[in-house]
Coordinates of C-alpha atoms and ligand atoms in Angstrom, one line a residue:
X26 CA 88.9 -118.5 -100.0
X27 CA 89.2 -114.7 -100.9
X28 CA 92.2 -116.6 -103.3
X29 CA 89.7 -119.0 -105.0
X30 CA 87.5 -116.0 -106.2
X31 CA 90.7 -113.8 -107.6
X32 CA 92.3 -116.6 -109.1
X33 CA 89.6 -116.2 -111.9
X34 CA 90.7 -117.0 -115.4
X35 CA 90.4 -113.8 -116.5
X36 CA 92.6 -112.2 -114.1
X37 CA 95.5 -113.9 -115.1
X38 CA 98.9 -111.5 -114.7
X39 CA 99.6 -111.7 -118.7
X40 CA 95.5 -110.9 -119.0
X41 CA 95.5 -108.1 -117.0
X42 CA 98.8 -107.1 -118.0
X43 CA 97.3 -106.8 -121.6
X44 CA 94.2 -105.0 -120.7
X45 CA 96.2 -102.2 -118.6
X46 CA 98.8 -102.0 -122.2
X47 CA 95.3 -101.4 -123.9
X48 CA 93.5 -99.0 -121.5
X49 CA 97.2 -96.8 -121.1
X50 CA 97.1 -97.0 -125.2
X51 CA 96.0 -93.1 -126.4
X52 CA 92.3 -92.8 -127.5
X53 CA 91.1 -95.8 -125.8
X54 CA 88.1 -94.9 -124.0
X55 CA 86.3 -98.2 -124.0
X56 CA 87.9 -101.5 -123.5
X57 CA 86.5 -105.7 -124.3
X58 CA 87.3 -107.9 -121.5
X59 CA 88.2 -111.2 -122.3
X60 CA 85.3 -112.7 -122.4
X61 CA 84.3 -110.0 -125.2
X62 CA 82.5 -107.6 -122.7
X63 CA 82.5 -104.0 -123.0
X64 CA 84.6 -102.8 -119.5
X65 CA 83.2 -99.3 -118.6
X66 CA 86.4 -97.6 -118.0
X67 CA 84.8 -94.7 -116.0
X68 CA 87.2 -94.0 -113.0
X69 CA 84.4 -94.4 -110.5
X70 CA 83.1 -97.6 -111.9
X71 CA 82.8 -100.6 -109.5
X72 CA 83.6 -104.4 -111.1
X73 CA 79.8 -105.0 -110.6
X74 CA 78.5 -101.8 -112.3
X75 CA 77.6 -100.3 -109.9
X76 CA 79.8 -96.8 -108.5
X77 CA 81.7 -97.2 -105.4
X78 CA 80.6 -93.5 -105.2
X79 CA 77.0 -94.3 -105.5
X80 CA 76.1 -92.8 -102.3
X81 CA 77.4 -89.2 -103.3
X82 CA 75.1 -86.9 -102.6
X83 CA 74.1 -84.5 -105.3
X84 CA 76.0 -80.8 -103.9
X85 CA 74.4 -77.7 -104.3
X86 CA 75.5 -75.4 -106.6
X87 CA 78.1 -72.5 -105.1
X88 CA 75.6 -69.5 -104.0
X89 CA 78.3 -66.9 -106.3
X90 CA 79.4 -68.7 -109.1
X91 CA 76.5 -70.8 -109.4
X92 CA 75.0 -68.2 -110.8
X93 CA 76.8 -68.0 -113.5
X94 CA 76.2 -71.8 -114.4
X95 CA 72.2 -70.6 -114.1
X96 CA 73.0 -67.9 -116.8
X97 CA 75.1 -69.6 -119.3
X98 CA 72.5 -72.3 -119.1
X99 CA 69.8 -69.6 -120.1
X100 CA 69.1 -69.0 -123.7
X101 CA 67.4 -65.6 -123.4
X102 CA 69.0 -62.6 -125.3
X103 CA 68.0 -60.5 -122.8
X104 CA 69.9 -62.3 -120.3
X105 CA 72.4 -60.0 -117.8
X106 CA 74.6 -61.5 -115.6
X107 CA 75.2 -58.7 -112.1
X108 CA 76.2 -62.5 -110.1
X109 CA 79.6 -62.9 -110.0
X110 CA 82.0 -59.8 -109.4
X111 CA 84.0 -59.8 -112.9
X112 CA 84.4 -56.4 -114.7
X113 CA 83.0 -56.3 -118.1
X114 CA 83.5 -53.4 -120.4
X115 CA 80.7 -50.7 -121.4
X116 CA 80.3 -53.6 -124.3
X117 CA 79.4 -55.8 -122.0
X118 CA 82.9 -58.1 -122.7
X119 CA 85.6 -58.9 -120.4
X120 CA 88.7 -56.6 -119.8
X121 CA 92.3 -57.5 -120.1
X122 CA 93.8 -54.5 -119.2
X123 CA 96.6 -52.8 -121.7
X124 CA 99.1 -52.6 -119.2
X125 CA 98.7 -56.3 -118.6
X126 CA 98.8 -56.9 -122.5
X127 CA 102.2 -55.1 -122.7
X128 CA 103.4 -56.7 -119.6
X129 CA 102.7 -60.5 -121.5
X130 CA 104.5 -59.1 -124.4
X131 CA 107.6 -57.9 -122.6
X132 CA 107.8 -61.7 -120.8
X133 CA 107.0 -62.9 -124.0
X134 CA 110.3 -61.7 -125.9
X135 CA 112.7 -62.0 -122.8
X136 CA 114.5 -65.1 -123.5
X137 CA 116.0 -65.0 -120.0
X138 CA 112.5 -66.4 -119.0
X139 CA 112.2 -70.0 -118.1
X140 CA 109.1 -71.8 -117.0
X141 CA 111.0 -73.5 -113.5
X142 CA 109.2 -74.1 -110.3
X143 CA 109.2 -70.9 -108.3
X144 CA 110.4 -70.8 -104.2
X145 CA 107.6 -72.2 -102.2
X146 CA 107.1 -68.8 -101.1
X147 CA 106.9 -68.0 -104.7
X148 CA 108.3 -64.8 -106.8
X149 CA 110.6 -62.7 -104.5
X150 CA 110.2 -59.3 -106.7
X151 CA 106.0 -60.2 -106.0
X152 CA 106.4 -60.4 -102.6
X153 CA 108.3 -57.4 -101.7
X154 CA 106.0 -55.1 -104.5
X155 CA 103.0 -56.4 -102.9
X156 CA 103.9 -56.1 -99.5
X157 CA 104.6 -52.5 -100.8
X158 CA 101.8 -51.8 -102.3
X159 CA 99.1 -52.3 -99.7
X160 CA 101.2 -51.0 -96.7
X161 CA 102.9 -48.1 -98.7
X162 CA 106.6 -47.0 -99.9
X163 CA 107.6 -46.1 -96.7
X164 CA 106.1 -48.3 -94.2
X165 CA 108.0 -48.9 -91.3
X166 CA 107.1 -52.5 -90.9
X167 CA 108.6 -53.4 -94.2
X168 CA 111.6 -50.9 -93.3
X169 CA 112.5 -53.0 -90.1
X170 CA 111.7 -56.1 -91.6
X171 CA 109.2 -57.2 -89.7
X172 CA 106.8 -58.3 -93.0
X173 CA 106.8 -61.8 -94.7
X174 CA 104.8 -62.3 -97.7
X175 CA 104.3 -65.4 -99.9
X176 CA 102.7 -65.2 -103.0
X177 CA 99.0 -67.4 -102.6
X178 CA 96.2 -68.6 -105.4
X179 CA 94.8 -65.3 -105.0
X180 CA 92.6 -63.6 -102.5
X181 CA 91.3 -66.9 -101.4
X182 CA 94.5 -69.0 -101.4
X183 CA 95.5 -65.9 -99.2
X184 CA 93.0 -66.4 -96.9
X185 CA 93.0 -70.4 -96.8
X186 CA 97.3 -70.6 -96.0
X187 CA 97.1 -67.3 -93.6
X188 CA 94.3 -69.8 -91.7
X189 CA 95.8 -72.7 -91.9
X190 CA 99.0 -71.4 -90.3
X191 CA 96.3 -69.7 -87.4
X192 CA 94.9 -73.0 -86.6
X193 CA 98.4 -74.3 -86.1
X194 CA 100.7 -72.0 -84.8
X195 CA 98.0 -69.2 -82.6
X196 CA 96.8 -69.7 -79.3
X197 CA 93.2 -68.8 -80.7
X198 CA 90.8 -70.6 -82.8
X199 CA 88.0 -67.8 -82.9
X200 CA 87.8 -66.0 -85.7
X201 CA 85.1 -63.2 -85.8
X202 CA 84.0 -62.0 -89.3
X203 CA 81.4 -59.2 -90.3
X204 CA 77.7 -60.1 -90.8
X205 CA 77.1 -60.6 -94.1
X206 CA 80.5 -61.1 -95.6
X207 CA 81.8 -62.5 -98.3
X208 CA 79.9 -66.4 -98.6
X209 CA 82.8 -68.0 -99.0
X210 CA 84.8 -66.6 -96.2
X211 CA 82.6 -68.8 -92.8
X212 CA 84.1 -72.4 -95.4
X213 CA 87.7 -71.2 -96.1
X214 CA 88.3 -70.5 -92.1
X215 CA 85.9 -73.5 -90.7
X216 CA 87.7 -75.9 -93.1
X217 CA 91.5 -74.2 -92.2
X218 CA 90.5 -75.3 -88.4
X219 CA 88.9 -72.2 -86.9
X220 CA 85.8 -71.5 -85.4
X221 CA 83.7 -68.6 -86.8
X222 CA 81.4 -66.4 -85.5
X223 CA 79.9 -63.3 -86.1
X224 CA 80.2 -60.0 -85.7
X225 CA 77.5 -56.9 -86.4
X226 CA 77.7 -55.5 -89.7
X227 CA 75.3 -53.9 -91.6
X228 CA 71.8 -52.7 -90.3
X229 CA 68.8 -53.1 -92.9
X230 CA 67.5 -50.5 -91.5
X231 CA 69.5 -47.6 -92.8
X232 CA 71.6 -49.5 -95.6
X233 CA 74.8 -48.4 -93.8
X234 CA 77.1 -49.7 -91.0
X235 CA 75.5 -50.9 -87.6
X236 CA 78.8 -49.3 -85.9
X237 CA 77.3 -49.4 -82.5
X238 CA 76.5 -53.3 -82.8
X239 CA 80.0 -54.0 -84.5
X240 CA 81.8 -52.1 -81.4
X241 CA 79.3 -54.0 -78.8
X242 CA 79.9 -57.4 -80.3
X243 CA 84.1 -56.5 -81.1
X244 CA 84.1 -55.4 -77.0
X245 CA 82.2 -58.9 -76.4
X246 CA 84.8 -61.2 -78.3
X247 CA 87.4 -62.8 -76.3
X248 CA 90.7 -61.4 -75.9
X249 CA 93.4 -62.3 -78.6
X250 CA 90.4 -63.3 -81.0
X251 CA 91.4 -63.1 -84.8
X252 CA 88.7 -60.7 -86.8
X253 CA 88.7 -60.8 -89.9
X254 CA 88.2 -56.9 -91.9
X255 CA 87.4 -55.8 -95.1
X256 CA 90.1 -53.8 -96.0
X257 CA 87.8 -51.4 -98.4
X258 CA 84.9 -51.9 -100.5
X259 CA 83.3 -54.7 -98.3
X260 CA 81.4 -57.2 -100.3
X261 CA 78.5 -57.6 -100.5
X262 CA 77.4 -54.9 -98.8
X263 CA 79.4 -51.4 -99.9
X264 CA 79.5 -50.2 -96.6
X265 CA 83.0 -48.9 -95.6
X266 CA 83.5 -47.4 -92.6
X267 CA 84.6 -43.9 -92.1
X268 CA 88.2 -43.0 -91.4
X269 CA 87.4 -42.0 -87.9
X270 CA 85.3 -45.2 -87.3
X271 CA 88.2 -47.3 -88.2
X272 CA 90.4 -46.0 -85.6
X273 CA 87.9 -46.6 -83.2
X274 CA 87.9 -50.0 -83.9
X275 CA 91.7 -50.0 -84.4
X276 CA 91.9 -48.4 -80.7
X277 CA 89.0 -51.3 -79.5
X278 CA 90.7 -54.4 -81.3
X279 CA 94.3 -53.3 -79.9
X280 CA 93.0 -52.6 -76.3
X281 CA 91.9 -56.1 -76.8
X282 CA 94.7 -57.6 -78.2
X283 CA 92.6 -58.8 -81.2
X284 CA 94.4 -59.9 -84.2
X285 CA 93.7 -58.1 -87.1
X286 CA 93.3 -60.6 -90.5
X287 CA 92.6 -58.2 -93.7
X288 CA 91.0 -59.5 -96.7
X289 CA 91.9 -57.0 -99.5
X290 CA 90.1 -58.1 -102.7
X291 CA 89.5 -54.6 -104.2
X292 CA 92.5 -52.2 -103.3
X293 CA 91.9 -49.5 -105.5
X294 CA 88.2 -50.5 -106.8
X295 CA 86.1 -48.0 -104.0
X296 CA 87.9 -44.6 -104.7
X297 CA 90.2 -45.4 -107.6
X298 CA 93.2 -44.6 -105.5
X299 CA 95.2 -47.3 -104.3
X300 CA 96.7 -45.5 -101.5
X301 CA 93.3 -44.5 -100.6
X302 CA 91.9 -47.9 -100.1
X303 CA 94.7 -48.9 -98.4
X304 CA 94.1 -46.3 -95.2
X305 CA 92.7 -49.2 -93.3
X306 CA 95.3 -51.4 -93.2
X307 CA 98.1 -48.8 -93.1
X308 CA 96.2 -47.8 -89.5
X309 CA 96.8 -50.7 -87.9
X310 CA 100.3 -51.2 -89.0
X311 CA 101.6 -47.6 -88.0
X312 CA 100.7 -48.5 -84.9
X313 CA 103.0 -51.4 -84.1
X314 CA 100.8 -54.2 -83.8
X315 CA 100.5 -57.6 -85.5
X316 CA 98.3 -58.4 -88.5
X317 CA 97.5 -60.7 -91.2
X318 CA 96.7 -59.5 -95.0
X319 CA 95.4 -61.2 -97.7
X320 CA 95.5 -59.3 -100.9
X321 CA 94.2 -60.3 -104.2
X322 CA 95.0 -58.8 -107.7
X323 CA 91.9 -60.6 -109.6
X324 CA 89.6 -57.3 -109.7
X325 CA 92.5 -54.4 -109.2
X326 CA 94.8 -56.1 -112.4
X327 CA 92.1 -58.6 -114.1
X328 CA 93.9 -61.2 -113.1
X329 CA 90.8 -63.7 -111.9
X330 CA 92.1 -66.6 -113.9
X331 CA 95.6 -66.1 -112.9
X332 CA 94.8 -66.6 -109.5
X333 CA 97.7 -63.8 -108.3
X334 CA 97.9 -62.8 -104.6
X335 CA 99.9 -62.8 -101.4
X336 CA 99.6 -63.3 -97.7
X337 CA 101.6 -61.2 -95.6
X338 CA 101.8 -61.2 -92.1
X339 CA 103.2 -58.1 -90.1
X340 CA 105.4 -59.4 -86.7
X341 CA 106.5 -57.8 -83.8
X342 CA 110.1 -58.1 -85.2
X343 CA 112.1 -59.5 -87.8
X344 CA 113.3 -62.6 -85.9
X345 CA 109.8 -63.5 -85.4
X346 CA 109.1 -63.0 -89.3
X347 CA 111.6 -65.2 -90.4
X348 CA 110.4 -67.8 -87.8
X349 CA 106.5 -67.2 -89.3
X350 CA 108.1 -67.6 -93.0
X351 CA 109.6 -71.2 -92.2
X352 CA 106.1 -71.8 -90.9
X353 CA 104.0 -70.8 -93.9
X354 CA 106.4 -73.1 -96.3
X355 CA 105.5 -75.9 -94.3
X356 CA 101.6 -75.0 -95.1
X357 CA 102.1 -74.4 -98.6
X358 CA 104.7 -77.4 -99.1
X359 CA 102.1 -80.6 -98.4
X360 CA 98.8 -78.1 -100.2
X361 CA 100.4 -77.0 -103.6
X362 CA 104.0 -77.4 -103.4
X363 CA 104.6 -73.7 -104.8
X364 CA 102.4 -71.0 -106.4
X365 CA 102.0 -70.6 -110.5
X366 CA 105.2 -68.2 -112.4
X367 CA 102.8 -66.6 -114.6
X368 CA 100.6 -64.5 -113.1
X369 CA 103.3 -63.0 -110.3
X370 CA 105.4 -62.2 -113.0
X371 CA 103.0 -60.0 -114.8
X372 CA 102.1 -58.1 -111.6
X373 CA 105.8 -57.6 -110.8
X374 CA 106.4 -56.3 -114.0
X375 CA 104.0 -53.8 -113.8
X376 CA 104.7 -52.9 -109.9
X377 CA 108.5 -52.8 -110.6
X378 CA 109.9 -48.9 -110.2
X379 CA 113.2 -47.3 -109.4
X380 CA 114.3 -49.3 -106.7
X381 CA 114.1 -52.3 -108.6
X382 CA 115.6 -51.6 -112.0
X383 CA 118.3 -49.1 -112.8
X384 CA 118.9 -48.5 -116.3
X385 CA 117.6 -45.6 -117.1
X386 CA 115.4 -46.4 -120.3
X387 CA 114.2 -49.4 -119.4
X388 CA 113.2 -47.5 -115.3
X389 CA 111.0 -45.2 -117.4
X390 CA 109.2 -47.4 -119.4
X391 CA 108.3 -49.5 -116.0
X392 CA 107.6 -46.1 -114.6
X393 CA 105.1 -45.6 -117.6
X394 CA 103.3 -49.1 -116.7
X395 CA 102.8 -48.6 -113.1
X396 CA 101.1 -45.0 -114.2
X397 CA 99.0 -46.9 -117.0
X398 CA 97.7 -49.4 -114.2
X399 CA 96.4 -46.7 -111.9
X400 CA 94.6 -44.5 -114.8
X401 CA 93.2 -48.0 -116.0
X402 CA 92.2 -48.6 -112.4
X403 CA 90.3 -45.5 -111.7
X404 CA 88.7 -45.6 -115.4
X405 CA 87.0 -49.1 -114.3
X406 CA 85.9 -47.6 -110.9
X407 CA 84.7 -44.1 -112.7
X408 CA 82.8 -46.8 -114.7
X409 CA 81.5 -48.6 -112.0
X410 CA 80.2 -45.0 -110.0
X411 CA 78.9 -43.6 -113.0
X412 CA 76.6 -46.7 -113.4
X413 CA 75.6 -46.3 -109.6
X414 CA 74.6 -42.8 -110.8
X415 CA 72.7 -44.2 -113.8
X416 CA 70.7 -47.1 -111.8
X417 CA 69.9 -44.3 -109.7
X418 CA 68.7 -42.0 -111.8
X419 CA 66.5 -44.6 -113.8
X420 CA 64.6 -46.1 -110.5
X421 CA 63.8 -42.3 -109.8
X422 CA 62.8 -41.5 -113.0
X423 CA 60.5 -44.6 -113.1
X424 CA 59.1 -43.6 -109.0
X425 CA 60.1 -47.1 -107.9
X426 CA 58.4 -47.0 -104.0
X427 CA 61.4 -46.7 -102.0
X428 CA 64.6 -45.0 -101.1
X429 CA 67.3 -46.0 -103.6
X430 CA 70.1 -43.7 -102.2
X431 CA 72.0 -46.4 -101.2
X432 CA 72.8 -47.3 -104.6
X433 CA 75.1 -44.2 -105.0
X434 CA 76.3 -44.0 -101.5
X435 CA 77.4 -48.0 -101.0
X436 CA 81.1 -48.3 -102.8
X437 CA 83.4 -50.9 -104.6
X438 CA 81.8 -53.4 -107.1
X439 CA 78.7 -54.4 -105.6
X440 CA 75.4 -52.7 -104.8
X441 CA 73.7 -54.5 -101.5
X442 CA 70.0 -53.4 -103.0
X443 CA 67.6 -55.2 -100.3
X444 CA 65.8 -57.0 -102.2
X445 CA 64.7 -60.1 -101.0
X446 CA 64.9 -63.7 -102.3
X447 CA 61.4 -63.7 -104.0
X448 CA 62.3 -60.7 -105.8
X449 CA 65.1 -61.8 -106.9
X450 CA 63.7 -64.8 -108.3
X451 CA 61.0 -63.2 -109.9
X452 CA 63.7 -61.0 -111.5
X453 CA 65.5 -63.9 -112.6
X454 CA 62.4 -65.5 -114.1
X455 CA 61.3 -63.0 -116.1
X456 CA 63.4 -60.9 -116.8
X457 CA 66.3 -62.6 -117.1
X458 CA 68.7 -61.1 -114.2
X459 CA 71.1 -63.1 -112.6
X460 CA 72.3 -61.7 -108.9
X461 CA 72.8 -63.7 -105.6
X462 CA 70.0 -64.2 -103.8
X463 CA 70.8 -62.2 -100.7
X464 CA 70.1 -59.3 -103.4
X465 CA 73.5 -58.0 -104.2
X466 CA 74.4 -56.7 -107.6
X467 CA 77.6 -56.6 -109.5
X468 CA 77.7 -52.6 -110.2
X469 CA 80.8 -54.1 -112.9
X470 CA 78.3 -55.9 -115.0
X471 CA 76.4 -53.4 -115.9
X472 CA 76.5 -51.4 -119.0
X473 CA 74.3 -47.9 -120.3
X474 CA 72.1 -50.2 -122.3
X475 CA 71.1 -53.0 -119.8
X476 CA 70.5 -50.3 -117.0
X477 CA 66.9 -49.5 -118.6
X478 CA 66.0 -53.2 -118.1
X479 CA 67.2 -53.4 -114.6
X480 CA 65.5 -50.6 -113.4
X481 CA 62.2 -52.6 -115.2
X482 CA 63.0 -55.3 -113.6
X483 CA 63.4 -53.8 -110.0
X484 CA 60.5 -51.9 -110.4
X485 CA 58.2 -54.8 -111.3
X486 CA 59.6 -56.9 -108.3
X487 CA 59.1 -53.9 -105.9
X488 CA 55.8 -53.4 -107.2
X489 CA 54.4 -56.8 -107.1
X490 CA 56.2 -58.4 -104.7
X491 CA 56.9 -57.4 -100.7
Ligands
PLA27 N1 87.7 -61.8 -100.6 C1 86.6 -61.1 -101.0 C2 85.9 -60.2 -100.0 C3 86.0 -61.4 -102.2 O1 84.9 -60.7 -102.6 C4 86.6 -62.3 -103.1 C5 86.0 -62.6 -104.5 C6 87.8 -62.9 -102.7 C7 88.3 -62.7 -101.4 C8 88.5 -63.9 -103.5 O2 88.9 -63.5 -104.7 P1 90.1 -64.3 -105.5 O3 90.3 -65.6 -104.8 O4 89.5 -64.5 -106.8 O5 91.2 -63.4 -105.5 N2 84.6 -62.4 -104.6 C9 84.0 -62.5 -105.9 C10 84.3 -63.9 -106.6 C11 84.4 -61.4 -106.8 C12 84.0 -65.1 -105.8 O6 83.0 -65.2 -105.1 O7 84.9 -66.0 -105.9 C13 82.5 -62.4 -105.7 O8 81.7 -62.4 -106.6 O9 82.1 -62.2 -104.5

């Protein structure tokens, strides 16, 4: 009986034969049935009008870059947007960096380049800079061979593939990350297969690190639980902690046997020195021990549309890296096949030194890059601390009730400010300031001249609002 209804006139093979020739035809966005009615070509359009995906319910927007979809919907010239962490310029404008320009130019005009699919691991040169970069020259670990790295879609590819191969090849599904952390960080690992839960962070209190609870709660996790780390310049809150506190919990997590997984988002962003920000991470892998690292070059290089990064996990020996490698290209094969050619190849370029390239000439003027990207890098974090400095100053010149202090003592991109979510609406409302509304504050956004009107803005909320 199901036959008698399909065998409809319309749907005769030549028919619909005929309509498909149509709708594949270039520029044919509506289509006349043969009966001479308009067929709505829409991709979720049901034969009876209505959507098979008529049930869908409406998703809220993403709490970080929603708020940039708020703020380009807003047609206020006073606008600021201090949501999502992108570095603008003193202008106000986005930054590609120099070095970057020149390193386009140079791939540009080598006609060796070719646009094939990279390895699923992606661009070798990438991996082994990277892996270089964030646990030093001379690391032991890379030395011995006991690193893999694979380039990843960025920070939070990184973090997704380094989870995914957790949930399938670790004995452990826990995976322990700071309260707050970064919002997106509780989906990527729930959705890879692992069960998060929490770990003290920051206390209100005293707008710094609740070390005590983070050591009590670290104690408390299971043995061989995964914990996730900021590597430096935790977001949102700017708290680090010291180099002494780390080895504490260094000295805790390994007594524990709990597996270190490092989200490095902003190597080079707190201090402006890349080896600097890296003392975290370069701890725990003097030591020995196991760890994961996800490392992102949308902040440190400007990259954040070239989705650059790499995961690289550290293992007990070199057997057992190779082993994890074969692994990881079985979670990147069936998820995106292999990673974009684009990006990596910029950051190689620029990463690339002496014991990549030997002639001469051509070593120096990849020298000179590498140099370029770390005075670049510390300008845009000298930029960032000066306006701490600024926001400072302009709350205390205006007596805003409270102890700002925080805003030059917190570090990295973002200022955690304690405001609460009625503040921050009421700053949003009327005075046009985007920020999240857990009250954190893209330090990068800022620029001399919209300072004045944040520090009017906080000041009113403070005032008016508890
Ligand atoms: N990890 C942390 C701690 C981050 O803050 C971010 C980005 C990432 C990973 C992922 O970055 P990537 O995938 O772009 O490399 N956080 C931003 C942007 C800057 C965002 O939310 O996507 C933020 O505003 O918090």
């Amino acid at each position: 009986m199901g036959n008698e209804n399909a065998r409809d006139q319309s749907s005769s093979p030549g028919r619909r034969l005929a309509t498909l020739a149509r709708h594949l035809s270039v520029g044919d966005t509506s289509l006349i049935s043969s009966r001479g009615e308009a067929i709505n070509t829409a991709p979720t359009a049901g034969f009876h009008g209505g959507s098979v995906f008529a049930n869908v319910a409406q998703a809220p927007e993403d709490p970080i870059l929603g708020v940039t979809v708020a703020y380009n919907k807003d047609p206020s010239p006073m606008k600021v947007n201090l949501g999502v962490g992108a570095y603008r310029t003193e202008e106000g404008k986005p930054l590609v960096l120099n070095v970057v320009k020149k390193a386009e130019k140079m791939l540009l005009n080598n006609p060796s380049r070719v646009k094939e699919y990279l390895p699923i691991t992606g661009l070798a040169d990438f991996n082994k800079l990277s892996a270089k970069l964030i646990f030093g020259a001379d690391s032991r670990a890379i030395q011995e061979n006991r690193v893999t790295t694979v380039q990843c879609l960025s920070g939070t590819g990184s973090l997704r593939v380094g989870a995914e191969f957790l949930a399938r090849h670790y004995n452990k599904r826990a995976i322990f990350i700071p309260q707050p952390t970064w919002g997106n960080h509780p989906k990527v690992f729930t959705l890879a297969g692992l069960s998060v839960k929490t770990y003290r962070y920051y206390d209100p209190k005293t707008r710094g690190l609740n070390f005590q609870g983070l050591l009590e709660d670290l104690n408390m996790a299971p043995s061989g639980a995964i914990v996730l780390l900021h590597a430096c310049a935790h977001n949102p809150t700017g708290v680090d902690p010291t180099l002494d506190q780390w080895e504490q919990i260094r000295r805790l997590m390994r007594s524990k046997s709990l597996l270190p997984f490092f989200d490095s988002a902003y190597q080079g962003f707190a201090s402006g020195n890349l080896d600097a920000d890296a003392q975290s991470v370069r701890m725990f892998v003097a030591d020995g021990g196991e760890c994961l690292m996800a490392q992102s070059y949308a902040k440190n290089m400007g990259l954040y549309g070239e989705r650059v990064g790499a995961l690289s996990i550290v293992c007990e020996s070199a057997d057992v890296a190779v082993k994890v490698e074969s692994q990881l290209k079985l979670v990147i094969r069936p998820m995106y096949s292999n990673p974009p050619i684009h990006g990596a190849s910029i950051v190689a370029t620029i990463l690339k030194d002496s014991s990549v390239d030997k002639a001469y000439v051509f070593l120096c003027f990849l020298r000179e890059m590498y140099r370029e990207w770390t005075i670049e890098l510390k300008a845009m974090a000298n930029r960032i601390i000066s306006m701490r400095q600024q926001l400072f100053n302009a709350l205390s010149a205006r007596g805003t009730p409270g102890d700002w202090s925080h805003i030059i003592k917190q570090i990295g991109m973002f200022t955690f400010t304690g405001l609460n979510k009625e503040q921050v609406s009421f700053m949003t409302r009327e005075y046009h300031i985007y920020m999240t509304s857990d009250g954190r504050i893209s330090m990068a956004g800022l620029n001399t001249k919209t300072i004045p009107h944040l520090a009017d803005a906080i000041h009113a909320a403070v005032n008016r609002i508890k």
